XYZ file of C-alpha atoms in Angstrom:
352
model
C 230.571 125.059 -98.295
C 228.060 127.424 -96.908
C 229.490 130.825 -95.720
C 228.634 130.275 -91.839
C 229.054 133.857 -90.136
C 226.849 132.868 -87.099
C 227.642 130.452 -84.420
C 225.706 130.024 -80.897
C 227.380 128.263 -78.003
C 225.267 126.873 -74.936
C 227.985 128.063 -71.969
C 225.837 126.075 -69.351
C 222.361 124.412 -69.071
C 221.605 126.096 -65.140
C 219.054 128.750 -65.014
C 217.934 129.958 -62.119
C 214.665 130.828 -63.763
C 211.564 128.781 -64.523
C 210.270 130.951 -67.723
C 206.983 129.115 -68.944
C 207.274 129.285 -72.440
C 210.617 127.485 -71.953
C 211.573 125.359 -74.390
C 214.900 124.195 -73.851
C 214.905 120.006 -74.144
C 217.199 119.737 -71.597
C 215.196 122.181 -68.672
C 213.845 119.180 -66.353
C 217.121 117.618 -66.138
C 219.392 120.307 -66.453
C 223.193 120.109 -65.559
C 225.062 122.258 -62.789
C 226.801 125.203 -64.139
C 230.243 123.698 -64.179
C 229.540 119.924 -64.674
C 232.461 117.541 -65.645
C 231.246 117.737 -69.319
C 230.994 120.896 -69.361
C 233.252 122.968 -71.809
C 235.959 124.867 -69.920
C 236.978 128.280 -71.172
C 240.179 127.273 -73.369
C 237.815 124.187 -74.897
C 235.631 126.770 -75.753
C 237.930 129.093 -77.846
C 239.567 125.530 -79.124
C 236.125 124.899 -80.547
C 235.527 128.712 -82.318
C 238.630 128.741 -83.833
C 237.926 125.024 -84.992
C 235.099 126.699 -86.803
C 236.738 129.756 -88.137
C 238.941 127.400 -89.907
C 236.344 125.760 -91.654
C 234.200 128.998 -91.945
C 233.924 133.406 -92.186
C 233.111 132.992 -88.667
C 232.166 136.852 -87.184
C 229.730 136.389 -84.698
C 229.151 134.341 -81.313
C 226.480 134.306 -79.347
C 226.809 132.984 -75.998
C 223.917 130.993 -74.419
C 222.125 129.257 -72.041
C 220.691 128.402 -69.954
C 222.179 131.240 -68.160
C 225.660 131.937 -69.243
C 226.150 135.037 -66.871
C 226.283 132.067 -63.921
C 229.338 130.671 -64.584
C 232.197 132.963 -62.737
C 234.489 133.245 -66.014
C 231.874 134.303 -68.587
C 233.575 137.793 -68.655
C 237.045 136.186 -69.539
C 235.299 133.739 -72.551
C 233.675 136.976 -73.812
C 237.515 138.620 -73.849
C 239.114 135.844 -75.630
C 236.686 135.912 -78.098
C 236.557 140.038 -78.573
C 240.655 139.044 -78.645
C 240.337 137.028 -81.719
C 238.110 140.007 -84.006
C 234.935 138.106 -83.293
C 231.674 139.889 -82.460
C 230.488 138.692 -79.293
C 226.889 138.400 -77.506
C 225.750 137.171 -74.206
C 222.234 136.030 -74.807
C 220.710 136.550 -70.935
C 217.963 137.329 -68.337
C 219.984 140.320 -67.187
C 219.554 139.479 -63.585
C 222.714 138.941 -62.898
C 224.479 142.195 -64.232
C 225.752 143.981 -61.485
C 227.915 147.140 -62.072
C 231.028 145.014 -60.844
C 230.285 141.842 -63.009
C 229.945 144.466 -66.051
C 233.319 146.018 -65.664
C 234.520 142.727 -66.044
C 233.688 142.524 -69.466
C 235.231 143.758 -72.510
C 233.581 147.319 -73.744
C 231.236 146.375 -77.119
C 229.828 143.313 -76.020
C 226.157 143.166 -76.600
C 223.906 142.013 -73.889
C 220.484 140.453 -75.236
C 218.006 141.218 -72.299
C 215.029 139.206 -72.050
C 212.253 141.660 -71.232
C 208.513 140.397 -71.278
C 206.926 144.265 -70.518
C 206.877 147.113 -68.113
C 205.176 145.999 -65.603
C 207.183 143.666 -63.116
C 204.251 141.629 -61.640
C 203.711 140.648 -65.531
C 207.790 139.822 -66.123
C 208.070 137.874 -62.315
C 205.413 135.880 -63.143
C 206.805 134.530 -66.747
C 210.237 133.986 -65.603
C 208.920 132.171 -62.474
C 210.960 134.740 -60.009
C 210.401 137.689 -57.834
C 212.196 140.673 -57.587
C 213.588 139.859 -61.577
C 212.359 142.795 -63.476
C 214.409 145.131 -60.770
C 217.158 143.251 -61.411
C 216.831 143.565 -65.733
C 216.581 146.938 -65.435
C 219.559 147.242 -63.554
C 221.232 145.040 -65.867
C 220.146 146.732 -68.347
C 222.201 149.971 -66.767
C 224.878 148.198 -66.033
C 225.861 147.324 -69.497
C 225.301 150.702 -71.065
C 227.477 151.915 -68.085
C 230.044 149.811 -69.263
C 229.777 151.217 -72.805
C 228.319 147.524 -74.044
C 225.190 147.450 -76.515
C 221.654 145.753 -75.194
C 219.284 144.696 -77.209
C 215.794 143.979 -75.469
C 214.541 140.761 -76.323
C 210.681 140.583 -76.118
C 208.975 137.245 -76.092
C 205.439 137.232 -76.893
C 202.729 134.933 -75.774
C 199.055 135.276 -74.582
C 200.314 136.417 -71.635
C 202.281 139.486 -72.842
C 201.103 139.952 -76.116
C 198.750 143.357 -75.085
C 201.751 145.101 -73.340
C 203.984 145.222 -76.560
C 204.219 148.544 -76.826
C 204.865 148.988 -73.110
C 207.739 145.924 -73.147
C 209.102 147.735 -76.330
C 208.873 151.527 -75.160
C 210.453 150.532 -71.954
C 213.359 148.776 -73.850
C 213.545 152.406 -75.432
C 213.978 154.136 -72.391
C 216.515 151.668 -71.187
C 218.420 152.631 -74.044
C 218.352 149.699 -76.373
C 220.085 149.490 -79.465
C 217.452 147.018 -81.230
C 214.784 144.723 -80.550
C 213.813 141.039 -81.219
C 210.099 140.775 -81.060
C 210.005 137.112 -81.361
C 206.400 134.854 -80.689
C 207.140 131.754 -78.271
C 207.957 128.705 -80.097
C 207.028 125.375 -79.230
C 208.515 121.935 -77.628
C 207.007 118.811 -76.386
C 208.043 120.685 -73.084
C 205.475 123.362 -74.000
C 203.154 121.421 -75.880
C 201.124 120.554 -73.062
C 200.647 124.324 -72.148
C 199.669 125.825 -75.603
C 196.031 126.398 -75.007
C 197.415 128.922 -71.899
C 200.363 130.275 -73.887
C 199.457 130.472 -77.746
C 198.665 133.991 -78.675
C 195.957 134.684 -80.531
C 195.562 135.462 -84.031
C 194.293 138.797 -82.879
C 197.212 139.285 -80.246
C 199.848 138.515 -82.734
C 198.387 140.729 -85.025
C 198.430 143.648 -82.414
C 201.790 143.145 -81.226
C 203.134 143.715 -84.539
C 200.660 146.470 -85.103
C 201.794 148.211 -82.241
C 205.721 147.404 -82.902
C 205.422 149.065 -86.690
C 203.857 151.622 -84.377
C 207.080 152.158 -82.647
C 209.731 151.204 -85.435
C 208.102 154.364 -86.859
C 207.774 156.693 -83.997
C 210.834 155.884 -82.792
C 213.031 155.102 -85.608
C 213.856 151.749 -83.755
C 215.547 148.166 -85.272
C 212.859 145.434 -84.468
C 213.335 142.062 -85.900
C 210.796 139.664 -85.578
C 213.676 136.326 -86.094
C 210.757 133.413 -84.431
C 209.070 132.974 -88.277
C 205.773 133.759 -88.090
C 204.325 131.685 -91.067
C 202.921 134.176 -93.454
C 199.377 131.600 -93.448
C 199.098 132.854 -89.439
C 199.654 136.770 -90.300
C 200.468 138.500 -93.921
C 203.971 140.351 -93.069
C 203.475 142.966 -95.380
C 201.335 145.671 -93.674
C 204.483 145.909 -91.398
C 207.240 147.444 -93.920
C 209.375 148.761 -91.285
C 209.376 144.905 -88.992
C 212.666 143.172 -89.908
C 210.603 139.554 -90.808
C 212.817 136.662 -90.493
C 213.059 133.026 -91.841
C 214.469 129.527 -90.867
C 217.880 130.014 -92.776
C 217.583 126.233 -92.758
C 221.356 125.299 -92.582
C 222.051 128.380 -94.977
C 224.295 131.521 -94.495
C 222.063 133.161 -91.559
C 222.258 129.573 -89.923
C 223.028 129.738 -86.413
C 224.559 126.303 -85.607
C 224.979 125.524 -81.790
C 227.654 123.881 -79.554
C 226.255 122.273 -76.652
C 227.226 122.861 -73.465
C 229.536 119.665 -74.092
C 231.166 120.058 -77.395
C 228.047 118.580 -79.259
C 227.255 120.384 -82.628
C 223.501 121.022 -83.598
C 221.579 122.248 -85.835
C 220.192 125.415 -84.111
C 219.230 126.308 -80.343
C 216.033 125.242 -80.338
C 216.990 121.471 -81.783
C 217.727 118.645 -79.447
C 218.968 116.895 -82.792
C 223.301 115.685 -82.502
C 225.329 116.275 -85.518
C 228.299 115.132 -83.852
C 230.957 115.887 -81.181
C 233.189 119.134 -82.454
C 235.872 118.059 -80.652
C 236.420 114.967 -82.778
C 235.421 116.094 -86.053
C 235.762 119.301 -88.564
C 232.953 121.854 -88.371
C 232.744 121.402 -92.297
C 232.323 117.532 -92.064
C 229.153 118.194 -89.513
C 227.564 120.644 -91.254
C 227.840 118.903 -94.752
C 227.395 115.579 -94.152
C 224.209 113.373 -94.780
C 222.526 113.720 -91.430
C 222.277 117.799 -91.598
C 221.488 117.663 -95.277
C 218.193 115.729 -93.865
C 217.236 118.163 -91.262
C 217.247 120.745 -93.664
C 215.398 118.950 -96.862
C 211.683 118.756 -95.540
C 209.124 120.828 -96.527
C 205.462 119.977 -95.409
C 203.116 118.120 -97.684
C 200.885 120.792 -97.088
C 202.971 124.337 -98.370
C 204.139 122.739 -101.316
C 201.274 124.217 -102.961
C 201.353 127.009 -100.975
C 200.374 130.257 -103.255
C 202.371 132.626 -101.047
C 205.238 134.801 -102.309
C 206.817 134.277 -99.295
C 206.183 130.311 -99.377
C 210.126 129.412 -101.290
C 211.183 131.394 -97.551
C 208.944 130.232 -95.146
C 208.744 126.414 -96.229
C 206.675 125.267 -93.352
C 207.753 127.627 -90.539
C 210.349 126.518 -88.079
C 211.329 122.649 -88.634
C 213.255 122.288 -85.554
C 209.918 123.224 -83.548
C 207.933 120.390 -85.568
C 210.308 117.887 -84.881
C 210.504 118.787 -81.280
C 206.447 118.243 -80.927
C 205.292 115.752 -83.475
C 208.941 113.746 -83.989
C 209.271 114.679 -87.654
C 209.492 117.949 -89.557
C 207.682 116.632 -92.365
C 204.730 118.501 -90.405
C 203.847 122.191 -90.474
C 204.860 124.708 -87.520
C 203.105 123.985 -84.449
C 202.188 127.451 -84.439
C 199.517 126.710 -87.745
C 198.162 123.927 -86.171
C 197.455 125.684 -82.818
C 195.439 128.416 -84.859
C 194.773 126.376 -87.536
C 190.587 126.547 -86.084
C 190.967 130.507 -85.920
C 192.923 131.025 -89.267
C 189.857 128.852 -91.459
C 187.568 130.813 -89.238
C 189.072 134.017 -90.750
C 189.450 132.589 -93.973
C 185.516 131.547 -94.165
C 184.815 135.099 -92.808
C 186.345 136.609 -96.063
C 184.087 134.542 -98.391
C 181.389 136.525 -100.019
C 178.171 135.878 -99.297
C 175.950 133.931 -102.223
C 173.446 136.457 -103.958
């Protein structure tokens, strides 16, 4: 069996947020923050120490929705620490007041969604005003505590120019490390792709102004959304931690549901089975994950690239989200598909 080290579990589906680029499958019919199904705080370290047995378990991420809205989230994040695991709260950062903090054991990390430094810019993508007040004090709040934050920047052609700004302000915040991830797509967000797609041109300056600051500033930035290496080459950006879809791998980051249901990553609507009823090795090795995995697109099989054995197509949860299969590319190539030939042709010599 795969060494799993990674685990994410979805705490609740409530938000109180309405972040465009959302692409949760479950955000227009979302359940309350307790609702019967939902996992109770013992179910939920019954279920991680279900998978430790099975797996070198060392980190959990805890997710939403908003996890910080249910009233014991400080007390899941203890019994965790308890049992030697790693633990992250994966959050807005709204709700982190000074008191809620001290609740929590000291060396949890907080990841802090933060879309720039401007708060008219942040409102407006999370759909709430008064928000980016609240992150920063958040933001305080944990460091106060003597927990880690990590900013988590979420580009799209909204954002994309003020990357420097969303990750210098994460600096003085006093971030640990960065994710500079591009939005990725769901038949949620589908529809709105021609508003939220960045550029070509905008990706390519966001990471040109983050290698900018990994330098300057000697500061972690992973860019974990793949970017397919067809969109943008990552090797002019040496000091960008580039990540891939581990694909069911190591670095695979299966989630529980808010309910107990196993899948294959956060961003896949896709049901491997109930955990409570069966062994986290039986889910993750059985026929039906083995076929989420397999596909790689038609069209990157003869895919030049170094990086192609890596990238395989880009994210396959995202494809099978939007077109129903992940025998197709990343949405992501086929929303710039127009601009990347455009390019390509652009690079052609001229004849004579």
């Amino acid at each position: 069996m795969t060494p799993h080290e990674y685990l994410v579990v979805e705490v609740t589906e409530a938000c109180p947020h309405a972040c465009v680029h959302c692409y949760n499958y479950w955000r227009e019919d979302r359940a309350p923050v307790l609702s019967p199904q939902t996992l109770r705080r013992k179910e939920i370290l019954t279920l991680v120490r279900k998978v430790r047995a099975d797996a070198p378990l060392r980190v959990v991420a805890l997710s939403g929705g908003e996890p910080l809205l249910r009233p014991d989230i400080a007390g899941i994040c203890t019994d965790l620490a308890n049992d030697g695991l790693r633990v992250a709260v994966i959050t807005s950062g709204t709700l982190l007041t000074p008191e809620r903090a001290a609740r929590f054991p000291v060396g949890v990390t907080f990841e802090i969604t933060l879309f720039g430094a401007d708060a008219a810019l942040h409102d407006r993508i999370v759909g709430r005003a008064g928000a980016f007040q609240r992150v920063l004090q958040g933001a305080a709040s944990a460091l106060e505590r003597g927990c880690a934050v990590v900013a988590s920047v979420v580009l799209s052609r909204l954002n994309a120019g003020h990357t420097r700004d969303a990750l210098e302000m994460g600096i003085a915040l006093g971030a640990d490390a960065f994710l500079l991830n591009r939005i990725n797509f769901s038949r949620l967000t589908l529809p709105s792709a021609g508003q939220l797609t960045p550029t070509v041109e905008q990706l390519r300056g966001a990471l040109d102004a983050a290698e900018a600051v990994a330098v300057e500033y000697r500061a972690t930035i992973s860019v974990s959304v793949p970017i397919p290496p067809c969109v943008i080459d990552p090797a002019p950006y040496p000091h960008l931690h580039f990540g891939w879809c581990p694909r069911g791998g190591a670095q695979a980051y299966y989630t529980v549901s808010h309910n107990g249901a196993l899948r294959p990553c956060n961003h896949s609507s896709v049901v491997l089975g109930d955990l409570r009823e069966k062994p986290f090795r039986e889910l993750v090795n059985n026929g039906k994950a083995s076929a989420f995995w397999a596909p790689v697109p038609a069209e990157c099989q003869a895919c030049a690239h170094p990086l192609r054995d890596v990238c395989r197509g880009g994210c396959p949860a995202a494809s099978d989200e939007c077109y129903g299969t992940r025998e197709r590319v990343d949405p992501l190539v086929n929303l710039l598909r127009g601009q990347l030939n455009a390019h390509a042709e652009s690079r052609v010599p001229a004849p004579g």
